[in-house]
């Protein structure tokens, strides 16, 4: 590409990212926007301790959370854990357990911890329940030396209580979480708190979970990196389930490298989720995923683009930014195979037609009941108990306003019978004859798409991995991302492309200047 065109391209990219709020004044917090590698360097050079870092975030949370409402609980042990990480680093024997040593992490409030914190999916029904053990991913995080900072808000029950009536980012315990870029803007869900807290520099990184777009979509809408691993690459044990065939736990971060360091700490076999994790463990490369942070990672890749039916309904500014991004990918050595079609895409995009919704309703009841049965202490032991709790506490749970129609439908189901087995087989066939066939026939390394179209459709039903990277802002300040998705186990390629794209564009901006007075931008009540 001629240098002049490249320059124009970059100018257009830059114009897309003009900060929404321009503020004069100094940036007081150099810790904001710090990366994990930067923090580890500061630890090594004795310029920073984990305890100082935790205190920095606690201060930010105290100031910002009343406005953004993205965090439900602070871990009372966080400072003690940070001191422990500092002490261990000072001792000669183990200087650093991993890249996550001493790094604060927030967990979506559906991930069990064996400590003072509650795990509630945002609902009062589970407040006071005790799991009695860490989720599989939390065990791994603690071994890696991470500090568990707290629990992030989410769309209550992953919005499965009453989709689509429950607003994205709302839960009874936390109220309405706010998009940090646009007052009143959609936060998407369900891992909304995990995305917002990272975007607003209230933590280093966080964990979200995804069944159908729940990591990729809030990452997209809050301008962070969302990483949805292949189902089974990360253990789901001790995480409130929706549909085990599709549930996966993954990182949300400000940079691809941060997401990858977190991923490296949580992947692997877990005897409590043995079938899925042993099958996916064969995908984990020797030396982990860090080696794929390759700034030339776009070179030689074959990327497919599916336009129909998504582009027609997509915002024009997002589509035109995407065309520029395709140019950039080509300029960096990718081959773009444009305008591919996925057979049966209309069925795949419609959870009722594909049977996905029906399967979810049956599996949600049986897997949730199993989860509730295993809690050490709880006053609710079944979906029926939760429905009853909501009926007894209509004001707490805003029952009149939002209802619980999906819970009631789910409660009517009766395990996995013939109908459900057929639906599961049909979904598998849609993936094999659709996405997998196109990937193989066209010899693609990945699909690339603007926004969330891929994540909510072909990638969701097959348990395939995806990474969303910030890709610009609309004229009203609303962020959007670009999504790379591939076959099971294709994380190395996705990381290469996502990292190379990010390094070439660096489009993410923090949502507001650190010295900016948020209250003058957001006009919602803080009561
Ligand atoms: C967990 O919930 C109980 C209420 O049942 C509350 O007293 C406690 O403070 C909560 N834990 C944390 C860490 O906020
Ligand atoms: C498209 O962008 C405009 C302005 O940036 C915004 O008001 C509108 O809500 C967007 N529409 C969609 C579907 O995202």
XYZ file of C-alpha atoms and ligand atoms in Angstrom, residues 72-76 116-118 127-128 173, ligand 1:
25
model
C -20.890 -5.954 44.255
C -18.364 -6.903 46.934
C -14.811 -6.204 47.961
C -12.834 -9.148 49.295
C -12.052 -8.354 52.965
C -15.999 -14.124 53.185
C -17.578 -13.205 49.854
C -20.968 -14.204 48.516
C -27.048 -13.991 49.463
C -25.673 -15.765 52.506
C -28.020 -6.441 44.485
C -22.075 -11.560 52.186
O -23.437 -11.391 52.503
C -23.708 -11.143 53.868
C -25.217 -11.046 54.004
O -25.792 -12.274 53.995
C -23.032 -9.886 54.332
O -23.241 -9.699 55.713
C -21.548 -9.975 54.037
O -20.930 -8.754 54.343
C -21.316 -10.301 52.578
N -19.879 -10.444 52.341
C -19.120 -9.476 51.792
C -17.682 -9.732 51.694
O -19.574 -8.412 51.414
